[in-house]
JSON list of N, CA and C in Angstrom, two decimals:
[
{"chain": "A", "resi": 279, "resn": "MET", "atom": "N", "xyz": [0.95, 14.54, -88.23]},
{"chain": "A", "resi": 279, "resn": "MET", "atom": "CA", "xyz": [2.17, 14.10, -88.11]},
{"chain": "A", "resi": 279, "resn": "MET", "atom": "C", "xyz": [2.64, 15.49, -87.21]},
{"chain": "A", "resi": 280, "resn": "ASP", "atom": "N", "xyz": [3.34, 15.01, -85.94]},
{"chain": "A", "resi": 280, "resn": "ASP", "atom": "CA", "xyz": [3.63, 15.95, -85.10]},
{"chain": "A", "resi": 280, "resn": "ASP", "atom": "C", "xyz": [4.78, 16.44, -85.13]},
{"chain": "A", "resi": 281, "resn": "VAL", "atom": "N", "xyz": [5.01, 17.73, -84.77]},
{"chain": "A", "resi": 281, "resn": "VAL", "atom": "CA", "xyz": [6.39, 18.43, -84.81]},
{"chain": "A", "resi": 281, "resn": "VAL", "atom": "C", "xyz": [7.04, 17.99, -83.85]},
{"chain": "A", "resi": 282, "resn": "VAL", "atom": "N", "xyz": [8.67, 17.60, -83.74]},
{"chain": "A", "resi": 282, "resn": "VAL", "atom": "CA", "xyz": [9.03, 16.97, -82.48]},
{"chain": "A", "resi": 282, "resn": "VAL", "atom": "C", "xyz": [10.63, 17.63, -82.54]},
{"chain": "A", "resi": 283, "resn": "PRO", "atom": "N", "xyz": [11.11, 18.54, -81.56]},
{"chain": "A", "resi": 283, "resn": "PRO", "atom": "CA", "xyz": [12.37, 19.11, -81.80]},
{"chain": "A", "resi": 283, "resn": "PRO", "atom": "C", "xyz": [13.45, 18.05, -81.90]},
{"chain": "A", "resi": 284, "resn": "ILE", "atom": "N", "xyz": [14.64, 18.32, -82.05]},
{"chain": "A", "resi": 284, "resn": "ILE", "atom": "CA", "xyz": [15.72, 17.47, -82.30]},
{"chain": "A", "resi": 284, "resn": "ILE", "atom": "C", "xyz": [16.03, 16.95, -81.16]},
{"chain": "A", "resi": 285, "resn": "GLY", "atom": "N", "xyz": [16.16, 15.59, -81.01]},
{"chain": "A", "resi": 285, "resn": "GLY", "atom": "CA", "xyz": [16.87, 15.29, -79.47]},
{"chain": "A", "resi": 285, "resn": "GLY", "atom": "C", "xyz": [15.82, 14.52, -78.56]},
{"chain": "A", "resi": 286, "resn": "VAL", "atom": "N", "xyz": [14.32, 14.75, -78.95]},
{"chain": "A", "resi": 286, "resn": "VAL", "atom": "CA", "xyz": [13.13, 14.68, -78.29]},
{"chain": "A", "resi": 286, "resn": "VAL", "atom": "C", "xyz": [12.43, 13.75, -78.94]},
{"chain": "A", "resi": 287, "resn": "THR", "atom": "N", "xyz": [12.18, 12.28, -78.63]},
{"chain": "A", "resi": 287, "resn": "THR", "atom": "CA", "xyz": [11.61, 11.72, -79.19]},
{"chain": "A", "resi": 287, "resn": "THR", "atom": "C", "xyz": [10.23, 11.04, -77.95]},
{"chain": "A", "resi": 288, "resn": "LEU", "atom": "N", "xyz": [9.08, 11.29, -78.74]},
{"chain": "A", "resi": 288, "resn": "LEU", "atom": "CA", "xyz": [7.88, 10.93, -78.19]},
{"chain": "A", "resi": 288, "resn": "LEU", "atom": "C", "xyz": [7.36, 9.74, -78.19]},
{"chain": "A", "resi": 289, "resn": "ASN", "atom": "N", "xyz": [6.97, 9.14, -77.18]},
{"chain": "A", "resi": 289, "resn": "ASN", "atom": "CA", "xyz": [6.08, 7.67, -77.68]},
{"chain": "A", "resi": 289, "resn": "ASN", "atom": "C", "xyz": [4.82, 7.93, -77.71]},
{"chain": "A", "resi": 290, "resn": "ARG", "atom": "N", "xyz": [3.69, 6.97, -77.71]},
{"chain": "A", "resi": 290, "resn": "ARG", "atom": "CA", "xyz": [2.25, 6.90, -77.96]},
{"chain": "A", "resi": 290, "resn": "ARG", "atom": "C", "xyz": [1.81, 7.53, -76.64]},
{"chain": "A", "resi": 291, "resn": "LYS", "atom": "N", "xyz": [2.38, 7.23, -75.46]},
{"chain": "A", "resi": 291, "resn": "LYS", "atom": "CA", "xyz": [1.99, 7.76, -74.52]},
{"chain": "A", "resi": 291, "resn": "LYS", "atom": "C", "xyz": [2.15, 9.13, -73.94]},
{"chain": "A", "resi": 292, "resn": "ASN", "atom": "N", "xyz": [2.90, 9.93, -74.93]},
{"chain": "A", "resi": 292, "resn": "ASN", "atom": "CA", "xyz": [2.94, 11.33, -74.43]},
{"chain": "A", "resi": 292, "resn": "ASN", "atom": "C", "xyz": [4.27, 11.34, -73.59]},
{"chain": "A", "resi": 293, "resn": "THR", "atom": "N", "xyz": [4.78, 10.75, -73.46]},
{"chain": "A", "resi": 293, "resn": "THR", "atom": "CA", "xyz": [5.94, 10.59, -72.38]},
{"chain": "A", "resi": 293, "resn": "THR", "atom": "C", "xyz": [7.21, 10.58, -73.16]},
{"chain": "A", "resi": 294, "resn": "HIS", "atom": "N", "xyz": [8.57, 11.10, -72.71]},
{"chain": "A", "resi": 294, "resn": "HIS", "atom": "CA", "xyz": [9.64, 11.38, -73.25]},
{"chain": "A", "resi": 294, "resn": "HIS", "atom": "C", "xyz": [10.59, 10.36, -73.29]},
{"chain": "A", "resi": 295, "resn": "LEU", "atom": "N", "xyz": [11.30, 10.28, -74.32]},
{"chain": "A", "resi": 295, "resn": "LEU", "atom": "CA", "xyz": [12.08, 8.77, -74.46]},
{"chain": "A", "resi": 295, "resn": "LEU", "atom": "C", "xyz": [13.48, 9.29, -74.62]},
{"chain": "A", "resi": 296, "resn": "CYS", "atom": "N", "xyz": [14.66, 8.59, -73.85]},
{"chain": "A", "resi": 296, "resn": "CYS", "atom": "CA", "xyz": [15.86, 8.98, -73.85]},
{"chain": "A", "resi": 296, "resn": "CYS", "atom": "C", "xyz": [16.33, 9.27, -75.64]},
{"chain": "A", "resi": 297, "resn": "SER", "atom": "N", "xyz": [17.43, 10.38, -75.69]},
{"chain": "A", "resi": 297, "resn": "SER", "atom": "CA", "xyz": [17.88, 10.40, -76.95]},
{"chain": "A", "resi": 297, "resn": "SER", "atom": "C", "xyz": [18.92, 9.39, -77.14]},
{"chain": "A", "resi": 298, "resn": "ILE", "atom": "N", "xyz": [19.94, 9.12, -75.84]},
{"chain": "A", "resi": 298, "resn": "ILE", "atom": "CA", "xyz": [20.82, 8.25, -75.90]},
{"chain": "A", "resi": 298, "resn": "ILE", "atom": "C", "xyz": [20.43, 7.09, -76.19]},
{"chain": "A", "resi": 299, "resn": "CYS", "atom": "N", "xyz": [19.30, 6.26, -75.55]},
{"chain": "A", "resi": 299, "resn": "CYS", "atom": "CA", "xyz": [19.46, 4.82, -75.26]},
{"chain": "A", "resi": 299, "resn": "CYS", "atom": "C", "xyz": [18.03, 4.36, -75.76]},
{"chain": "A", "resi": 300, "resn": "GLN", "atom": "N", "xyz": [16.95, 5.15, -75.73]},
{"chain": "A", "resi": 300, "resn": "GLN", "atom": "CA", "xyz": [15.82, 5.57, -76.40]},
{"chain": "A", "resi": 300, "resn": "GLN", "atom": "C", "xyz": [14.57, 4.56, -75.35]},
{"chain": "A", "resi": 301, "resn": "SER", "atom": "N", "xyz": [15.10, 4.96, -74.00]},
{"chain": "A", "resi": 301, "resn": "SER", "atom": "CA", "xyz": [14.15, 4.41, -72.64]},
{"chain": "A", "resi": 301, "resn": "SER", "atom": "C", "xyz": [13.46, 5.36, -72.32]},
{"chain": "A", "resi": 302, "resn": "PRO", "atom": "N", "xyz": [12.24, 5.11, -71.55]},
{"chain": "A", "resi": 302, "resn": "PRO", "atom": "CA", "xyz": [11.51, 6.26, -71.02]},
{"chain": "A", "resi": 302, "resn": "PRO", "atom": "C", "xyz": [12.20, 6.78, -70.07]},
{"chain": "A", "resi": 303, "resn": "GLN", "atom": "N", "xyz": [11.63, 8.50, -69.85]},
{"chain": "A", "resi": 303, "resn": "GLN", "atom": "CA", "xyz": [12.24, 9.42, -69.11]},
{"chain": "A", "resi": 303, "resn": "GLN", "atom": "C", "xyz": [11.18, 9.52, -68.14]},
{"chain": "A", "resi": 304, "resn": "LYS", "atom": "N", "xyz": [11.70, 9.88, -66.92]},
{"chain": "A", "resi": 304, "resn": "LYS", "atom": "CA", "xyz": [10.85, 10.32, -65.69]},
{"chain": "A", "resi": 304, "resn": "LYS", "atom": "C", "xyz": [10.90, 11.79, -65.42]},
{"chain": "A", "resi": 305, "resn": "LYS", "atom": "N", "xyz": [9.78, 12.33, -64.95]},
{"chain": "A", "resi": 305, "resn": "LYS", "atom": "CA", "xyz": [10.42, 13.99, -64.47]},
{"chain": "A", "resi": 305, "resn": "LYS", "atom": "C", "xyz": [11.04, 13.69, -63.57]},
{"chain": "A", "resi": 306, "resn": "ASN", "atom": "N", "xyz": [12.17, 14.60, -63.17]},
{"chain": "A", "resi": 306, "resn": "ASN", "atom": "CA", "xyz": [13.03, 15.17, -62.08]},
{"chain": "A", "resi": 306, "resn": "ASN", "atom": "C", "xyz": [13.17, 16.52, -61.72]},
{"chain": "A", "resi": 307, "resn": "GLY", "atom": "N", "xyz": [12.27, 17.08, -61.47]},
{"chain": "A", "resi": 307, "resn": "GLY", "atom": "CA", "xyz": [11.98, 18.52, -60.74]},
{"chain": "A", "resi": 307, "resn": "GLY", "atom": "C", "xyz": [12.15, 19.57, -61.74]},
{"chain": "A", "resi": 308, "resn": "GLN", "atom": "N", "xyz": [12.40, 20.72, -61.28]},
{"chain": "A", "resi": 308, "resn": "GLN", "atom": "CA", "xyz": [12.40, 21.76, -62.23]},
{"chain": "A", "resi": 308, "resn": "GLN", "atom": "C", "xyz": [13.87, 22.38, -61.90]},
{"chain": "A", "resi": 309, "resn": "ARG", "atom": "N", "xyz": [14.24, 23.60, -63.23]},
{"chain": "A", "resi": 309, "resn": "ARG", "atom": "CA", "xyz": [15.46, 24.06, -62.79]},
{"chain": "A", "resi": 309, "resn": "ARG", "atom": "C", "xyz": [15.14, 25.15, -63.88]},
{"chain": "A", "resi": 310, "resn": "ASN", "atom": "N", "xyz": [15.05, 26.46, -63.21]},
{"chain": "A", "resi": 310, "resn": "ASN", "atom": "CA", "xyz": [15.00, 27.84, -64.03]},
{"chain": "A", "resi": 310, "resn": "ASN", "atom": "C", "xyz": [13.69, 27.62, -64.99]},
{"chain": "A", "resi": 311, "resn": "GLY", "atom": "N", "xyz": [12.71, 27.41, -64.07]},
{"chain": "A", "resi": 311, "resn": "GLY", "atom": "CA", "xyz": [11.47, 26.93, -64.59]},
{"chain": "A", "resi": 311, "resn": "GLY", "atom": "C", "xyz": [11.13, 25.85, -65.76]},
{"chain": "A", "resi": 312, "resn": "LYS", "atom": "N", "xyz": [12.36, 25.12, -66.04]},
{"chain": "A", "resi": 312, "resn": "LYS", "atom": "CA", "xyz": [11.92, 24.06, -67.04]},
{"chain": "A", "resi": 312, "resn": "LYS", "atom": "C", "xyz": [11.82, 22.63, -66.33]},
{"chain": "A", "resi": 313, "resn": "GLN", "atom": "N", "xyz": [10.93, 22.09, -66.95]},
{"chain": "A", "resi": 313, "resn": "GLN", "atom": "CA", "xyz": [10.67, 20.17, -66.55]},
{"chain": "A", "resi": 313, "resn": "GLN", "atom": "C", "xyz": [12.11, 19.87, -66.79]},
{"chain": "A", "resi": 314, "resn": "ARG", "atom": "N", "xyz": [12.79, 19.12, -65.77]},
{"chain": "A", "resi": 314, "resn": "ARG", "atom": "CA", "xyz": [14.03, 18.45, -66.03]},
{"chain": "A", "resi": 314, "resn": "ARG", "atom": "C", "xyz": [13.25, 16.82, -66.24]},
{"chain": "A", "resi": 315, "resn": "TRP", "atom": "N", "xyz": [14.10, 16.09, -67.06]},
{"chain": "A", "resi": 315, "resn": "TRP", "atom": "CA", "xyz": [13.70, 14.69, -67.15]},
{"chain": "A", "resi": 315, "resn": "TRP", "atom": "C", "xyz": [14.82, 13.44, -67.08]},
{"chain": "A", "resi": 316, "resn": "ARG", "atom": "N", "xyz": [15.02, 12.73, -66.26]},
{"chain": "A", "resi": 316, "resn": "ARG", "atom": "CA", "xyz": [15.67, 11.69, -65.83]},
{"chain": "A", "resi": 316, "resn": "ARG", "atom": "C", "xyz": [15.67, 10.31, -66.72]},
{"chain": "A", "resi": 317, "resn": "CYS", "atom": "N", "xyz": [16.37, 9.73, -67.70]},
{"chain": "A", "resi": 317, "resn": "CYS", "atom": "CA", "xyz": [16.01, 8.32, -68.15]},
{"chain": "A", "resi": 317, "resn": "CYS", "atom": "C", "xyz": [16.29, 7.64, -67.26]},
{"chain": "A", "resi": 318, "resn": "THR", "atom": "N", "xyz": [15.41, 6.38, -67.06]},
{"chain": "A", "resi": 318, "resn": "THR", "atom": "CA", "xyz": [15.27, 5.48, -66.03]},
{"chain": "A", "resi": 318, "resn": "THR", "atom": "C", "xyz": [16.18, 4.31, -66.41]},
{"chain": "A", "resi": 319, "resn": "ASN", "atom": "N", "xyz": [16.97, 4.26, -67.52]},
{"chain": "A", "resi": 319, "resn": "ASN", "atom": "CA", "xyz": [18.01, 3.35, -67.92]},
{"chain": "A", "resi": 319, "resn": "ASN", "atom": "C", "xyz": [19.61, 3.90, -67.60]},
{"chain": "A", "resi": 320, "resn": "CYS", "atom": "N", "xyz": [19.99, 4.98, -68.35]},
{"chain": "A", "resi": 320, "resn": "CYS", "atom": "CA", "xyz": [21.36, 5.41, -68.19]},
{"chain": "A", "resi": 320, "resn": "CYS", "atom": "C", "xyz": [21.60, 6.34, -67.32]},
{"chain": "A", "resi": 321, "resn": "ASN", "atom": "N", "xyz": [20.20, 7.12, -66.88]},
{"chain": "A", "resi": 321, "resn": "ASN", "atom": "CA", "xyz": [20.58, 8.45, -65.61]},
{"chain": "A", "resi": 321, "resn": "ASN", "atom": "C", "xyz": [20.96, 9.50, -66.74]},
{"chain": "A", "resi": 322, "resn": "ALA", "atom": "N", "xyz": [20.76, 9.76, -67.52]},
{"chain": "A", "resi": 322, "resn": "ALA", "atom": "CA", "xyz": [21.34, 10.97, -68.33]},
{"chain": "A", "resi": 322, "resn": "ALA", "atom": "C", "xyz": [20.12, 11.90, -68.22]},
{"chain": "A", "resi": 323, "resn": "SER", "atom": "N", "xyz": [20.21, 13.14, -67.97]},
{"chain": "A", "resi": 323, "resn": "SER", "atom": "CA", "xyz": [19.26, 14.16, -67.50]},
{"chain": "A", "resi": 323, "resn": "SER", "atom": "C", "xyz": [18.99, 15.34, -68.62]},
{"chain": "A", "resi": 324, "resn": "THR", "atom": "N", "xyz": [18.34, 15.57, -68.97]},
{"chain": "A", "resi": 324, "resn": "THR", "atom": "CA", "xyz": [17.73, 16.88, -70.16]},
{"chain": "A", "resi": 324, "resn": "THR", "atom": "C", "xyz": [16.70, 17.49, -69.95]},
{"chain": "A", "resi": 325, "resn": "THR", "atom": "N", "xyz": [16.41, 18.53, -70.45]},
{"chain": "A", "resi": 325, "resn": "THR", "atom": "CA", "xyz": [15.38, 19.75, -70.47]},
{"chain": "A", "resi": 325, "resn": "THR", "atom": "C", "xyz": [14.84, 19.60, -72.17]},
{"chain": "A", "resi": 326, "resn": "HIS", "atom": "N", "xyz": [13.75, 19.80, -72.24]},
{"chain": "A", "resi": 326, "resn": "HIS", "atom": "CA", "xyz": [12.98, 19.64, -73.73]},
{"chain": "A", "resi": 326, "resn": "HIS", "atom": "C", "xyz": [12.64, 21.21, -73.91]},
{"chain": "A", "resi": 327, "resn": "ASN", "atom": "N", "xyz": [12.66, 21.81, -75.00]},
{"chain": "A", "resi": 327, "resn": "ASN", "atom": "CA", "xyz": [12.23, 23.13, -75.41]},
{"chain": "A", "resi": 327, "resn": "ASN", "atom": "C", "xyz": [11.03, 23.23, -75.70]},
{"chain": "A", "resi": 328, "resn": "ARG", "atom": "N", "xyz": [10.11, 24.16, -75.61]},
{"chain": "A", "resi": 328, "resn": "ARG", "atom": "CA", "xyz": [8.70, 24.08, -75.91]},
{"chain": "A", "resi": 328, "resn": "ARG", "atom": "C", "xyz": [8.73, 25.23, -76.98]},
{"chain": "A", "resi": 329, "resn": "PRO", "atom": "N", "xyz": [8.96, 24.85, -78.30]},
{"chain": "A", "resi": 329, "resn": "PRO", "atom": "CA", "xyz": [8.89, 25.81, -79.45]},
{"chain": "A", "resi": 329, "resn": "PRO", "atom": "C", "xyz": [7.52, 26.89, -79.53]},
{"chain": "A", "resi": 330, "resn": "ASP", "atom": "N", "xyz": [6.42, 25.83, -79.16]},
{"chain": "A", "resi": 330, "resn": "ASP", "atom": "CA", "xyz": [5.36, 26.67, -79.20]},
{"chain": "A", "resi": 330, "resn": "ASP", "atom": "C", "xyz": [5.28, 27.94, -78.41]},
{"chain": "A", "resi": 331, "resn": "LEU", "atom": "N", "xyz": [5.79, 27.68, -76.75]},
{"chain": "A", "resi": 331, "resn": "LEU", "atom": "CA", "xyz": [5.94, 28.78, -75.93]},
{"chain": "A", "resi": 331, "resn": "LEU", "atom": "C", "xyz": [6.80, 29.68, -76.47]},
{"chain": "A", "resi": 332, "resn": "THR", "atom": "N", "xyz": [7.75, 29.42, -77.09]},
{"chain": "A", "resi": 332, "resn": "THR", "atom": "CA", "xyz": [8.87, 30.60, -77.37]},
{"chain": "A", "resi": 332, "resn": "THR", "atom": "C", "xyz": [8.07, 31.45, -78.75]},
{"chain": "A", "resi": 333, "resn": "ALA", "atom": "N", "xyz": [7.67, 30.85, -79.54]},
{"chain": "A", "resi": 333, "resn": "ALA", "atom": "CA", "xyz": [6.92, 31.49, -80.62]},
{"chain": "A", "resi": 333, "resn": "ALA", "atom": "C", "xyz": [5.53, 32.28, -80.14]},
{"chain": "A", "resi": 334, "resn": "ARG", "atom": "N", "xyz": [5.13, 31.77, -79.15]},
{"chain": "A", "resi": 334, "resn": "ARG", "atom": "CA", "xyz": [3.82, 32.78, -78.60]},
{"chain": "A", "resi": 334, "resn": "ARG", "atom": "C", "xyz": [4.61, 34.10, -77.78]},
{"chain": "A", "resi": 335, "resn": "ASN", "atom": "N", "xyz": [5.46, 33.59, -76.98]},
{"chain": "A", "resi": 335, "resn": "ASN", "atom": "CA", "xyz": [6.07, 34.83, -76.13]},
{"chain": "A", "resi": 335, "resn": "ASN", "atom": "C", "xyz": [6.81, 35.96, -77.22]},
{"chain": "A", "resi": 336, "resn": "GLN", "atom": "N", "xyz": [7.46, 35.40, -78.07]},
{"chain": "A", "resi": 336, "resn": "GLN", "atom": "CA", "xyz": [8.07, 36.31, -79.27]},
{"chain": "A", "resi": 336, "resn": "GLN", "atom": "C", "xyz": [7.09, 37.08, -80.06]},
{"chain": "A", "resi": 337, "resn": "LEU", "atom": "N", "xyz": [5.83, 36.54, -80.03]},
{"chain": "A", "resi": 337, "resn": "LEU", "atom": "CA", "xyz": [4.70, 37.48, -80.64]},
{"chain": "A", "resi": 337, "resn": "LEU", "atom": "C", "xyz": [4.19, 38.29, -79.96]},
{"chain": "A", "resi": 338, "resn": "ALA", "atom": "N", "xyz": [4.15, 38.06, -78.69]},
{"chain": "A", "resi": 338, "resn": "ALA", "atom": "CA", "xyz": [3.23, 38.81, -77.58]},
{"chain": "A", "resi": 338, "resn": "ALA", "atom": "C", "xyz": [4.39, 40.29, -77.42]},
{"chain": "A", "resi": 339, "resn": "SER", "atom": "N", "xyz": [5.66, 39.83, -77.65]},
{"chain": "A", "resi": 339, "resn": "SER", "atom": "CA", "xyz": [6.71, 40.82, -77.28]},
{"chain": "A", "resi": 339, "resn": "SER", "atom": "C", "xyz": [6.61, 41.82, -78.57]},
{"chain": "A", "resi": 340, "resn": "PHE", "atom": "N", "xyz": [6.56, 41.28, -79.53]},
{"chain": "A", "resi": 340, "resn": "PHE", "atom": "CA", "xyz": [6.58, 41.68, -80.69]},
{"chain": "A", "resi": 340, "resn": "PHE", "atom": "C", "xyz": [5.23, 43.31, -81.00]},
{"chain": "A", "resi": 341, "resn": "ILE", "atom": "N", "xyz": [4.15, 42.31, -80.58]},
{"chain": "A", "resi": 341, "resn": "ILE", "atom": "CA", "xyz": [2.82, 43.36, -80.53]},
{"chain": "A", "resi": 341, "resn": "ILE", "atom": "C", "xyz": [2.75, 44.50, -79.56]},
{"chain": "A", "resi": 342, "resn": "THR", "atom": "N", "xyz": [3.32, 43.89, -78.30]},
{"chain": "A", "resi": 342, "resn": "THR", "atom": "CA", "xyz": [3.66, 45.04, -77.47]},
{"chain": "A", "resi": 342, "resn": "THR", "atom": "C", "xyz": [4.72, 46.11, -77.84]},
{"chain": "A", "resi": 343, "resn": "TRP", "atom": "N", "xyz": [5.98, 46.04, -78.57]},
{"chain": "A", "resi": 343, "resn": "TRP", "atom": "CA", "xyz": [6.57, 46.74, -79.04]},
{"chain": "A", "resi": 343, "resn": "TRP", "atom": "C", "xyz": [5.82, 47.85, -80.13]},
{"chain": "A", "resi": 344, "resn": "LEU", "atom": "N", "xyz": [5.05, 47.06, -81.41]},
{"chain": "A", "resi": 344, "resn": "LEU", "atom": "CA", "xyz": [4.42, 47.59, -82.27]},
{"chain": "A", "resi": 344, "resn": "LEU", "atom": "C", "xyz": [3.46, 48.66, -81.88]},
{"chain": "A", "resi": 345, "resn": "MET", "atom": "N", "xyz": [2.78, 48.25, -80.61]},
{"chain": "A", "resi": 345, "resn": "MET", "atom": "CA", "xyz": [1.56, 49.06, -80.23]},
{"chain": "A", "resi": 345, "resn": "MET", "atom": "C", "xyz": [1.89, 50.18, -79.27]},
{"chain": "A", "resi": 346, "resn": "GLY", "atom": "N", "xyz": [3.33, 49.97, -78.79]},
{"chain": "A", "resi": 346, "resn": "GLY", "atom": "CA", "xyz": [3.87, 51.07, -77.78]},
{"chain": "A", "resi": 346, "resn": "GLY", "atom": "C", "xyz": [4.05, 52.12, -78.53]},
{"chain": "A", "resi": 347, "resn": "MET", "atom": "N", "xyz": [4.82, 53.23, -77.86]},
{"chain": "A", "resi": 347, "resn": "MET", "atom": "CA", "xyz": [5.42, 54.22, -78.05]},
{"chain": "A", "resi": 347, "resn": "MET", "atom": "C", "xyz": [6.71, 54.54, -78.37]},
{"chain": "A", "resi": 348, "resn": "SER", "atom": "N", "xyz": [7.54, 53.33, -78.12]},
{"chain": "A", "resi": 348, "resn": "SER", "atom": "CA", "xyz": [8.74, 53.55, -78.78]},
{"chain": "A", "resi": 348, "resn": "SER", "atom": "C", "xyz": [9.41, 53.61, -79.89]},
{"chain": "A", "resi": 349, "resn": "THR", "atom": "N", "xyz": [10.36, 54.24, -80.16]},
{"chain": "A", "resi": 349, "resn": "THR", "atom": "CA", "xyz": [11.09, 54.36, -81.60]},
{"chain": "A", "resi": 349, "resn": "THR", "atom": "C", "xyz": [12.15, 52.91, -81.81]},
{"chain": "A", "resi": 350, "resn": "LEU", "atom": "N", "xyz": [12.58, 52.75, -82.95]},
{"chain": "A", "resi": 350, "resn": "LEU", "atom": "CA", "xyz": [13.61, 51.87, -83.07]},
{"chain": "A", "resi": 350, "resn": "LEU", "atom": "C", "xyz": [14.73, 52.49, -82.52]},
{"chain": "A", "resi": 351, "resn": "ALA", "atom": "N", "xyz": [14.87, 53.59, -82.46]},
{"chain": "A", "resi": 351, "resn": "ALA", "atom": "CA", "xyz": [16.12, 54.10, -81.69]},
{"chain": "A", "resi": 351, "resn": "ALA", "atom": "C", "xyz": [16.29, 53.90, -80.41]},
{"chain": "A", "resi": 352, "resn": "GLU", "atom": "N", "xyz": [15.28, 54.12, -79.73]},
{"chain": "A", "resi": 352, "resn": "GLU", "atom": "CA", "xyz": [15.25, 53.86, -78.28]},
{"chain": "A", "resi": 352, "resn": "GLU", "atom": "C", "xyz": [15.30, 52.16, -78.08]},
{"chain": "A", "resi": 353, "resn": "ASN", "atom": "N", "xyz": [15.22, 51.38, -78.78]},
{"chain": "A", "resi": 353, "resn": "ASN", "atom": "CA", "xyz": [15.49, 50.04, -78.43]},
{"chain": "A", "resi": 353, "resn": "ASN", "atom": "C", "xyz": [16.98, 49.43, -78.93]}
]
């Protein structure tokens, strides 16, 4: 079973479905480094979070801090 964030529905083709009307969405450019999606039926625009990338970046930041020379008081 795949983990899907709340509000994001994936169909079997690994494309996004609209959380409002359940119609397929198409890519609609990027904003602030995030892929934007637009519903082909109701024109709702959304971006989807990538929890896997967030966790990876948090772990990398923690390891950098852990192995660094700064103290808790400096952060």
